[in-house]
Amino acid sequence: MTNTLTMLEIDRVAKRYGDSLAVADVSFTISKGEFIALMGPSGCGKTTTLRMIAGLDEPTGGEIRLWGRRLNEDAPWKRNAPLVWQNYALFPFLSVRKNIEFGLKQRGMPIRQRREKAFEWMERLGIAAYADRGIDQLSGGQRQRVALARALALEPEMLLLDEPLSALDPHLRVRMQSELVRLHRDLGITFVCVTHSHSEAFAMANRVVLMNEGQVQQIGTPREIHRRAANRFVAEFVGGNNLLSGTAVDAGNGLMRVDGPFGSTLARAPTDRVLQTGAEVTLVIAADCIDMLPARSGTGNEIEARVLTLEFIGSAVTVFLETLGGAELRIQRPLHEIENSPLSPLSPGQTVIARWSEDEGYFLPA
Amino acid sequence: MNAHHLRRGALFLWTALLLAFIFAPIVSTIIFSFNADRFPSLPWAGFSVRWYEAVFADATILRGLINSLIVAGATAIVASFLGFAAAYVDYRYRFLGKVVYTALIALPPAVPVVILGIAMLTFEGRLGLSGTLTGVAVGHIVLAVPFAMALVRMRLADLDPDIERAAWNLGATPWAAVSGVVIPFCLPAILASIFLTAAVSFDEFMIAWFVSGVNETLPVRVLAMLQGQVSPKINAIGAIVFVVSMSLVVIAQVLIGNRADRSSKRT
């Protein structure tokens, strides 16, 4: 981050609808120029939080501040925080051009300037050819671009996006994803994007706010969240992690032994708390941190296991193993590595050694 | 196969009879309005437009026609405006007693018109409105607003609430969002409502009869004429009223139909 000015503060914000609490107590800050992803399963309060930033919902507790000024009571039309809606919410009776001009017209921009500006954005997003078409004559991807152009034409300092890719087909989604990243880089404005997909959030955002049941679970860079989940929910939600339950045994030297159905493994003892010998613990090892070897090498944690199944996901392969004790391990390796390994061809039933170093695993708070 | 044909034939005949039963009086009115003979009877005495000439030469009928048009125009505009406003409140807000609110607005056509007429007469008498065209228009507006509201409500049911919020989000004040988004979206329904409420008013007899006094509308004038003598002019007036009303209703239907077409294509 080149600029770490705090732009938007979400300070202990809550939103109650009757008896249900959509957002319980959420705090985080957004710096100028950041690409923030609000991520979580449906119903976690991420969209409500976004709508409160836009002013479409009023918080029932806490404060939202923009550049230090309380924003809670500002009407939505007084905030310059255009939203790209999940269903686009384009005006069906207006042409593409008039949709994009709408916000500028509200500001009283003269018609000629408005046209020019709308045209600029249509060019930039590659929709100038459809300027005079109606919305119902556009494909999903084209509508998405109109929605983006309509919001960006206002030249806001902050763009809000509500599940911007969810209505697109997978191929288009990936293209739009990199296009959003490029737009963000070129414009230098703040993007706040709601998504339920960790791959989308990780691919686009500088920082991710992971929410569940109306509360923030973890805030961090995609890498931090992927490598050090703050709790069990995060470790499971982002996927690609092995969660091993076992019993802790102090091994000395800053190491902790964990015994379980997978056998016995060593990991660095947490520095932020003391684990008693005999405590029930959960050890997390990311699937991409585990190697597969044909024989023991004598270093790190090594567990003998049998291959259950293989899943090809393009350039990577997910291998499911079963340890002798009956625990399941998931491993993710590049396809090219699997193909060139001495284990190749890998097939179900084969016995391998799963290996990872003591530094790779970490403990979750109970 | 044969039985199937027979059934189809019988159904066709039945439908034709039914339509004939409904439309025969209207068709005969229109036909005899062009009959040269004074009495609407056969044999045909020859084609003539003399009864139409007589209608347009009769100052009282003309006065009635003009009064009807004024009242229908005023009713159409005011009722459509109020109908839109009522439908929008129903669409946009949630409040205690909303069901009662919509039921009350939808109520007037369910009240027997005789009762509405008497009520209008006594109430407007106190306000000094009875016997005026304004008084007739007020009565017709009460009767027509539910139709306008129903038409606009149908249209608003298709309006994604996020569309109006998107307008706010882009800097439109609530007023600007209504005039720039909600009204343009509802325009087909509002136009349909203007034609339909005009038709409701143009045809309405009972309230007008109670309230109009000396400012007779066309239907009231026709009854007054029928009480005096049976003139073939009645047939000519009937034909004119039929054509005007049907045109209004057909235009309203076309406007609603376009909407249905477009929304079905969208999905």
XYZ file of C-alpha atoms in Angstrom:
633
model
C 0.000 0.000 0.000
C 1.576 3.261 -1.094
C -0.984 5.324 0.738
C -2.139 4.332 4.193
C -4.531 7.184 4.875
C -7.571 5.863 6.670
C -10.523 6.716 4.503
C -13.481 4.788 5.831
C -13.963 3.542 9.366
C -16.547 0.959 10.276
C -16.676 1.288 14.028
C -18.619 -1.293 16.064
C -21.432 -1.203 13.543
C -24.580 -3.251 14.106
C -27.789 -3.718 12.162
C -30.867 -5.219 13.720
C -34.014 -6.166 11.769
C -36.717 -6.745 14.346
C -35.467 -9.703 16.347
C -32.679 -10.758 14.055
C -29.214 -9.306 14.084
C -27.859 -9.078 10.524
C -24.647 -7.409 11.624
C -23.689 -7.888 15.263
C -20.550 -5.876 15.880
C -18.275 -5.138 12.965
C -15.185 -2.957 12.960
C -12.578 -2.445 10.277
C -10.947 0.415 8.427
C -10.362 0.969 4.754
C -7.436 2.983 3.438
C -7.550 5.156 0.363
C -6.919 3.162 -2.782
C -7.384 -0.269 -1.240
C -9.244 -3.154 -2.836
C -11.144 -4.654 0.081
C -13.160 -7.828 -0.171
C -15.964 -8.489 2.289
C -16.183 -12.241 2.216
C -18.290 -14.830 3.947
C -21.110 -17.319 3.471
C -24.592 -16.063 2.620
C -26.308 -14.422 5.557
C -23.025 -13.420 7.203
C -23.887 -9.701 7.022
C -21.436 -8.716 4.293
C -24.069 -7.293 1.954
C -25.802 -5.463 4.806
C -22.455 -3.908 5.723
C -21.971 -2.769 2.126
C -25.487 -1.336 1.999
C -24.821 0.586 5.206
C -21.732 2.102 3.586
C -23.924 3.122 0.631
C -26.556 4.508 3.005
C -29.280 2.130 1.824
C -29.540 0.721 5.342
C -28.999 2.704 8.495
C -26.915 1.108 11.249
C -28.771 0.446 14.503
C -25.513 0.760 16.398
C -21.979 2.025 15.985
C -20.640 4.581 13.588
C -19.481 4.758 9.986
C -16.997 7.563 9.341
C -15.653 8.859 6.051
C -12.485 10.910 6.446
C -13.351 11.155 10.119
C -16.843 12.518 9.572
C -19.881 10.599 10.833
C -21.837 9.240 7.885
C -24.661 7.314 9.569
C -27.493 9.736 8.875
C -26.418 10.931 5.425
C -29.014 10.056 2.811
C -27.807 7.709 0.071
C -28.156 10.415 -2.604
C -25.776 12.636 -0.663
C -22.976 10.063 -0.566
C -20.755 9.554 -3.513
C -20.449 5.795 -3.188
C -21.958 4.249 -6.323
C -22.806 0.587 -6.129
C -22.578 -2.109 -8.782
C -25.594 -4.255 -7.935
C -25.640 -7.996 -7.943
C -28.528 -7.984 -10.440
C -27.103 -4.786 -12.011
C -30.339 -2.799 -11.327
C -30.052 -1.008 -14.662
C -32.933 1.226 -15.726
C -34.876 -0.977 -18.160
C -36.572 1.873 -20.041
C -33.361 3.780 -20.771
C -30.708 3.123 -23.384
C -27.180 2.135 -22.381
C -25.982 5.716 -22.845
C -28.809 7.196 -20.784
C -28.203 4.674 -18.016
C -24.610 5.846 -17.812
C -25.629 9.501 -17.974
C -28.193 9.115 -15.195
C -25.905 9.936 -12.276
C -24.294 12.838 -14.121
C -27.715 14.246 -14.924
C -28.619 14.184 -11.231
C -25.599 16.394 -10.601
C -26.833 18.900 -13.124
C -24.039 18.321 -15.617
C -24.940 19.933 -18.968
C -26.012 17.526 -21.671
C -22.939 17.904 -23.921
C -20.452 17.229 -21.148
C -22.595 14.346 -19.948
C -22.556 12.748 -23.392
C -18.809 13.088 -23.670
C -18.206 11.597 -20.260
C -20.600 8.712 -20.870
C -18.897 8.050 -24.209
C -15.468 8.037 -22.573
C -16.572 5.349 -20.135
C -18.324 3.307 -22.784
C -15.109 3.336 -24.828
C -13.053 2.389 -21.834
C -15.277 -0.568 -20.988
C -15.778 -1.630 -24.595
C -19.516 -1.014 -24.821
C -19.584 2.063 -27.084
C -21.092 -0.050 -29.880
C -24.216 -0.627 -27.778
C -24.747 3.001 -26.760
C -28.283 3.236 -28.127
C -29.429 -0.281 -27.315
C -31.976 -1.071 -24.652
C -30.901 -3.021 -21.609
C -32.953 -6.068 -22.599
C -30.870 -6.397 -25.764
C -27.631 -6.933 -23.844
C -25.924 -10.086 -22.605
C -25.022 -10.565 -18.942
C -21.421 -9.539 -19.486
C -22.451 -6.398 -21.361
C -24.909 -5.447 -18.618
C -22.134 -5.849 -16.087
C -20.044 -3.352 -18.048
C -22.934 -0.903 -18.265
C -23.395 -1.167 -14.504
C -19.684 -0.494 -13.993
C -19.662 2.437 -16.410
C -22.762 3.918 -14.784
C -21.063 3.864 -11.378
C -17.594 4.928 -12.519
C -18.868 7.824 -14.647
C -19.478 9.628 -11.349
C -15.720 9.457 -10.720
C -16.201 8.454 -7.097
C -13.418 8.010 -4.560
C -14.959 4.698 -3.590
C -16.708 2.055 -5.675
C -18.951 -0.525 -4.027
C -19.493 -3.906 -5.683
C -22.090 -6.442 -4.543
C -21.221 -9.922 -5.826
C -20.218 -8.398 -9.163
C -19.259 -11.698 -10.789
C -21.904 -14.058 -9.457
C -24.269 -13.685 -12.424
C -21.583 -14.336 -15.047
C -20.585 -17.689 -16.527
C -17.252 -19.080 -15.252
C -15.240 -18.135 -18.325
C -16.431 -14.533 -18.255
C -15.983 -14.393 -14.500
C -12.245 -14.917 -14.721
C -11.889 -12.264 -17.430
C -13.982 -9.760 -15.517
C -11.990 -10.508 -12.382
C -8.718 -9.414 -13.980
C -10.475 -6.492 -15.599
C -11.678 -5.286 -12.190
C -8.146 -5.592 -10.830
C -6.830 -3.585 -13.789
C -9.516 -0.913 -13.379
C -8.687 -0.641 -9.709
C -4.993 -0.215 -10.442
C -5.566 2.340 -13.208
C -8.120 4.428 -11.316
C -6.434 4.359 -7.930
C -9.764 4.599 -6.115
C -11.020 2.426 -3.269
C -12.949 -0.719 -4.213
C -15.122 -2.473 -1.665
C -16.318 -5.786 -3.036
C -18.731 -8.256 -1.459
C -18.242 -11.879 -2.446
C -18.947 -15.339 -1.097
C -16.109 -16.875 -3.078
C -12.667 -17.008 -1.478
C -11.011 -17.525 -4.852
C -12.559 -14.259 -6.112
C -11.651 -12.397 -2.951
C -8.090 -13.734 -2.888
C -7.556 -13.057 -6.581
C -8.693 -9.438 -6.479
C -8.359 -7.894 -3.054
C -5.392 -6.371 -1.217
C -7.137 -7.102 2.023
C -9.959 -9.402 2.982
C -12.507 -8.990 5.756
C -13.908 -12.427 6.460
C -17.286 -12.408 8.171
C -19.599 -14.971 9.663
C -22.903 -14.586 11.524
C -22.647 -10.822 11.610
C -19.133 -10.723 12.968
C -15.653 -10.262 11.596
C -13.693 -13.511 11.788
C -10.406 -12.300 10.376
C -8.929 -9.313 8.580
C -5.764 -9.681 6.569
C -4.108 -10.030 3.218
C -5.218 -13.045 1.192
C -1.882 -14.669 2.018
C -2.217 -14.096 5.752
C -5.678 -15.596 5.755
C -4.609 -18.533 3.653
C -1.501 -19.262 5.703
C -2.717 -18.429 9.205
C -6.439 -18.846 9.707
C -7.557 -17.104 12.884
C -10.053 -19.791 13.813
C -11.699 -22.997 12.739
C -14.380 -21.236 10.701
C -11.791 -19.404 8.599
C -9.654 -22.504 8.139
C -12.653 -24.407 6.829
C -14.181 -21.573 4.793
C -11.114 -20.764 2.742
C -10.661 -24.441 1.936
C -7.453 -26.286 1.125
C -6.636 -26.923 4.772
C -6.250 -30.137 6.728
C -7.668 -29.847 10.230
C -6.215 -32.532 12.455
C -7.701 -33.107 15.906
C -5.445 -34.690 18.467
C -3.908 -34.497 21.899
C -1.002 -32.194 22.713
C 2.171 -33.568 24.265
C 4.960 -31.173 25.211
C 8.085 -32.139 23.265
C 10.333 -29.319 24.502
C 12.500 -26.980 22.451
C 9.457 -24.923 21.448
C 7.904 -27.943 19.757
C 4.650 -29.648 20.546
C 3.806 -33.210 19.674
C 0.249 -33.952 18.558
C -1.013 -37.496 18.681
C -4.108 -38.564 16.786
C -5.513 -41.030 14.268
C -2.996 -39.732 11.742
C -0.120 -40.847 13.941
C 2.218 -38.510 15.748
C 3.418 -35.158 14.405
C 5.490 -32.233 15.600
C 4.562 -28.575 15.268
C 5.772 -25.305 16.723
C 3.972 -24.581 20.000
C 1.871 -21.401 19.798
C 3.679 -18.384 21.219
C 0.535 -16.520 22.261
C -0.680 -19.093 24.790
C 0.367 -22.145 26.729
C -0.866 -25.565 25.673
C -1.006 -28.070 28.542
C 0.047 -31.628 27.916
C -3.069 -33.640 27.295
C -5.097 -30.748 25.854
C -7.385 -31.400 22.895
C -6.042 -29.350 19.968
C -6.668 -28.713 16.295
C -3.628 -28.569 14.075
C -3.921 -26.964 10.620
C -1.716 -27.909 7.701
C -2.403 -26.322 4.329
C -2.894 -28.862 1.548
C -0.208 -27.227 -0.571
C 2.414 -27.591 2.190
C 2.416 -31.381 2.160
C 4.838 -33.319 -0.057
C 4.504 -36.882 -1.235
C 7.560 -39.143 -1.193
C 8.097 -42.777 -2.183
C 10.110 -43.474 1.034
C 10.906 -41.815 4.363
C 13.590 -39.146 4.260
C 14.052 -38.873 8.016
C 13.223 -35.139 8.302
C 10.085 -33.332 9.340
C 6.769 -35.083 9.911
C 6.373 -38.203 7.866
C 3.212 -40.270 7.803
C 2.513 -43.352 5.769
C -0.755 -43.204 3.904
C -2.727 -44.796 1.081
C -4.023 -42.866 -1.951
C -7.834 -42.740 -1.969
C -8.645 -40.595 -4.995
C -7.149 -37.976 -7.275
C -8.913 -34.881 -8.514
C -7.521 -32.956 -11.441
C -8.250 -29.224 -11.307
C -6.356 -28.057 -14.353
C -2.761 -27.319 -13.507
C -3.072 -28.677 -9.983
C -4.052 -32.026 -8.556
C -5.803 -32.688 -5.269
C -4.884 -36.040 -3.766
C -6.907 -37.551 -0.938
C -4.962 -39.869 1.343
C -5.958 -42.117 4.194
C -3.459 -42.620 7.003
C -3.023 -46.011 8.610
C -4.962 -44.715 11.606
C -7.932 -43.826 9.365
C -7.530 -40.029 9.217
C -7.996 -38.294 5.874
C -5.378 -35.959 4.438
C -5.785 -33.691 1.467
C -2.774 -32.683 -0.579
C -2.571 -30.220 -3.419
C 0.387 -30.310 -5.805
C 1.116 -28.879 -9.241
C 0.260 -31.366 -11.984
C 3.716 -31.091 -13.468
C 5.288 -32.092 -10.158
C 3.047 -35.138 -9.803
C 3.832 -36.217 -13.360
C 7.572 -35.980 -12.786
C 7.588 -37.558 -9.359
C 9.104 -41.024 -8.802
C 5.618 -41.989 -7.565
C 4.165 -41.453 -11.037
C 1.816 -42.806 -12.226
C -0.042 -42.119 -8.993
C -3.099 -44.305 -8.584
C -5.618 -45.151 -5.853
C -4.446 -47.828 -3.468
C -0.796 -46.837 -3.745
C 1.117 -46.260 -0.516
C 3.054 -42.999 -0.143
C 4.795 -40.981 2.561
C 3.157 -37.623 3.309
C 5.718 -35.144 4.598
C 5.643 -31.636 5.978
C 8.013 -29.636 8.167
C 7.376 -28.668 11.795
C 7.038 -24.987 10.828
C 4.174 -25.538 8.409
C 1.485 -26.571 10.859
C -0.206 -24.211 13.329
C -2.668 -24.560 16.167
C -6.161 -23.088 16.213
C -7.532 -21.521 19.362
C -9.812 -23.984 21.122
C -62.874 -37.953 -35.048
C -66.440 -37.290 -36.032
C -67.532 -36.805 -32.460
C -64.638 -34.438 -32.023
C -65.772 -32.356 -35.021
C -69.318 -32.377 -33.757
C -68.210 -31.151 -30.368
C -66.121 -28.400 -31.917
C -69.043 -27.369 -34.115
C -71.416 -27.272 -31.163
C -68.967 -25.196 -29.153
C -68.539 -22.787 -32.032
C -72.310 -22.421 -32.422
C -72.778 -21.853 -28.715
C -70.091 -19.168 -28.673
C -71.624 -17.476 -31.697
C -75.056 -17.472 -30.047
C -73.649 -16.045 -26.867
C -71.862 -13.259 -28.697
C -74.985 -12.566 -30.711
C -77.017 -12.337 -27.517
C -74.583 -9.813 -26.062
C -74.013 -7.736 -29.145
C -77.376 -7.914 -30.938
C -78.874 -4.923 -29.073
C -75.771 -2.849 -29.697
C -75.527 -3.841 -33.335
C -79.234 -3.162 -33.899
C -78.871 0.236 -32.251
C -76.042 1.102 -34.602
C -77.894 -0.265 -37.645
C -81.157 1.504 -36.887
C -79.305 4.741 -36.212
C -78.824 4.820 -39.989
C -82.444 3.933 -40.763
C -84.365 6.703 -42.460
C -87.635 5.646 -40.821
C -88.750 7.222 -37.567
C -89.457 3.871 -35.939
C -86.799 1.242 -35.402
C -88.660 -1.456 -37.295
C -88.473 -3.411 -40.498
C -88.790 -3.075 -43.426
C -85.677 -0.945 -43.822
C -86.650 2.508 -44.975
C -83.309 3.417 -46.495
C -79.889 4.617 -45.362
C -79.714 8.043 -43.781
C -77.530 10.131 -41.464
C -80.412 12.459 -40.596
C -80.547 11.284 -36.975
C -76.867 12.105 -36.572
C -77.532 15.542 -38.048
C -80.402 15.908 -35.625
C -78.168 14.945 -32.700
C -75.587 17.542 -33.588
C -78.306 20.125 -34.136
C -79.767 19.527 -30.663
C -78.158 22.006 -28.277
C -79.102 20.035 -25.138
C -77.468 16.874 -26.457
C -74.375 18.762 -27.543
C -74.220 20.409 -24.132
C -74.474 16.947 -22.521
C -71.736 15.585 -24.766
C -69.426 18.482 -23.973
C -70.175 18.161 -20.245
C -69.421 14.435 -20.430
C -66.132 15.068 -22.192
C -65.102 17.726 -19.650
C -65.974 15.457 -16.734
C -64.275 12.446 -18.356
C -61.117 14.444 -19.038
C -60.918 15.840 -15.513
C -61.688 12.434 -14.014
C -59.059 10.726 -16.132
C -56.290 13.103 -15.114
C -57.124 13.440 -11.425
C -58.005 9.764 -10.897
C -54.859 8.580 -12.669
C -52.715 10.902 -10.577
C -54.369 9.773 -7.339
C -54.302 6.135 -8.455
C -50.587 6.359 -9.165
C -49.925 8.033 -5.821
C -51.974 5.395 -3.967
C -50.215 2.538 -5.774
C -46.793 4.062 -5.149
C -47.457 4.436 -1.414
C -48.525 0.796 -1.374
C -45.371 -0.214 -3.298
C -42.857 1.816 -1.409
C -43.885 1.881 2.233
C -44.724 -0.625 4.887
C -46.979 0.700 7.606
C -49.596 -0.335 10.103
C -53.052 -0.651 8.533
C -51.791 -0.926 4.968
C -54.316 -3.642 4.164
C -57.114 -1.385 5.398
C -55.663 1.469 3.372
C -55.686 -0.438 0.080
C -59.081 -1.992 0.824
C -60.607 1.445 1.443
C -59.273 2.796 -1.842
C -60.490 -0.264 -3.734
C -63.945 -0.098 -2.100
C -66.037 2.420 -4.157
C -66.842 0.163 -7.164
C -68.145 -2.449 -4.697
C -70.679 0.017 -3.231
C -73.993 0.032 -5.115
C -73.949 3.132 -7.316
C -77.367 4.228 -6.084
C -75.943 4.513 -2.593
C -72.811 6.243 -3.860
C -75.051 8.620 -5.819
C -77.263 9.503 -2.861
C -74.228 9.859 -0.598
C -72.538 12.142 -3.108
C -75.685 14.216 -3.462
C -76.137 14.837 0.275
C -72.424 15.314 0.957
C -71.772 17.579 -1.995
C -74.985 19.486 -1.210
C -73.363 20.609 2.029
C -70.182 21.627 0.237
C -72.114 23.488 -2.454
C -70.780 21.184 -5.141
C -74.011 19.465 -6.125
C -75.375 20.505 -9.474
C -71.915 21.457 -10.735
C -69.662 19.628 -13.183
C -66.959 19.669 -10.484
C -69.379 17.735 -8.299
C -69.950 15.119 -10.996
C -66.203 14.844 -11.608
C -65.536 14.363 -7.878
C -68.039 11.492 -7.798
C -66.501 9.916 -10.877
C -62.980 10.282 -9.476
C -63.985 8.367 -6.355
C -65.343 5.636 -8.597
C -62.372 5.596 -11.005
C -59.360 5.794 -8.655
C -59.486 2.049 -7.814
C -59.152 1.177 -11.515
C -56.183 3.516 -11.897
C -54.561 2.139 -8.754
C -55.027 -1.457 -9.895
C -53.372 -0.758 -13.256
C -50.357 1.023 -11.756
C -49.996 -1.587 -9.007
C -49.800 -4.325 -11.601
C -46.980 -2.470 -13.307
C -45.143 -1.661 -10.064
C -45.189 -5.340 -9.140
C -42.647 -5.757 -11.969
C -40.378 -2.977 -10.730
C -37.390 -4.355 -8.843
C -37.141 -2.229 -5.661
C -33.378 -2.072 -6.244
C -33.992 0.042 -9.359
C -35.280 2.956 -7.296
C -32.505 2.459 -4.740
C -29.988 2.447 -7.588
C -31.285 5.870 -8.588
C -30.736 7.178 -5.032
C -27.322 5.586 -5.012
C -26.469 7.555 -8.164
C -27.414 10.816 -6.480
C -31.124 11.114 -7.290
C -33.274 12.607 -4.515
C -36.506 10.699 -3.791
C -38.417 13.160 -5.991
C -35.938 12.845 -8.817
C -36.084 9.062 -8.514
C -39.899 9.077 -8.766
C -39.953 11.409 -11.756
C -36.901 9.934 -13.447
C -37.383 6.246 -12.770
C -40.735 5.250 -11.272
C -42.991 7.363 -13.518
C -41.195 6.475 -16.780
C -41.386 2.825 -15.803
C -45.115 3.114 -15.051
C -45.927 5.263 -18.086
C -47.746 2.560 -20.095
C -49.922 1.789 -17.067
C -50.541 5.490 -16.373
C -51.639 6.098 -19.978
C -53.838 2.993 -19.890
C -55.334 4.283 -16.668
C -56.086 7.670 -18.267
C -58.078 5.995 -21.062
C -59.795 3.485 -18.811
C -60.870 6.031 -16.181
C -62.113 8.313 -18.982
C -64.251 5.417 -20.199
C -65.552 4.753 -16.674
C -66.591 8.377 -16.335
C -67.980 8.778 -19.866
C -70.392 5.850 -19.387
C -71.353 6.536 -15.798
C -75.003 7.347 -15.266
C -76.146 6.948 -11.659
C -73.828 9.332 -9.831
C -74.160 11.856 -12.627
C -77.955 11.573 -12.451
C -77.988 12.327 -8.723
C -75.384 15.056 -8.719
C -75.438 16.799 -12.097
C -78.602 18.874 -11.679
C -78.966 21.168 -14.682
C -75.462 20.380 -15.914
C -76.492 17.070 -17.451
C -73.917 14.672 -18.801
C -74.745 12.704 -21.942
C -76.102 9.546 -20.264
C -78.354 11.690 -18.060
C -79.593 13.628 -21.086
C -80.360 10.359 -22.887
C -82.536 9.156 -20.035
C -84.330 12.477 -19.907
C -85.032 12.129 -23.616
C -86.268 8.556 -23.210
C -88.719 9.694 -20.569
C -90.183 12.212 -23.031
C -90.452 10.506 -26.372
C -88.727 7.680 -28.173
C -86.667 9.404 -30.793
C -84.373 7.622 -33.262
C -81.787 10.174 -32.160
C -81.266 7.858 -29.186
C -79.862 5.228 -31.539
C -77.429 7.740 -33.002
C -76.292 8.839 -29.529
C -75.964 5.202 -28.498
C -73.749 4.512 -31.491
C -71.554 7.534 -30.722
C -71.218 6.652 -27.037
C -70.433 3.046 -27.919
C -67.689 4.040 -30.350
C -66.112 6.527 -27.917
C -66.164 4.133 -24.936
C -64.911 1.159 -26.897
C -62.067 3.206 -28.368
C -60.959 4.292 -24.898
C -61.099 0.753 -23.517
C -59.331 -0.731 -26.553
C -56.547 1.855 -26.331
C -56.146 1.060 -22.626
C -56.014 -2.676 -23.425
C -53.401 -2.153 -26.125
C -51.230 -0.172 -23.704
C -51.494 -2.868 -21.035
C -50.963 -5.600 -23.626
C -47.731 -4.031 -24.882
C -46.439 -4.062 -21.365
C -47.277 -7.740 -20.873
C -45.587 -8.560 -24.174
C -42.426 -6.785 -23.275
C -42.143 -8.183 -19.777
C -42.765 -11.722 -20.998
C -40.005 -11.308 -23.573
C -37.661 -10.109 -20.891
C -37.868 -13.262 -18.824
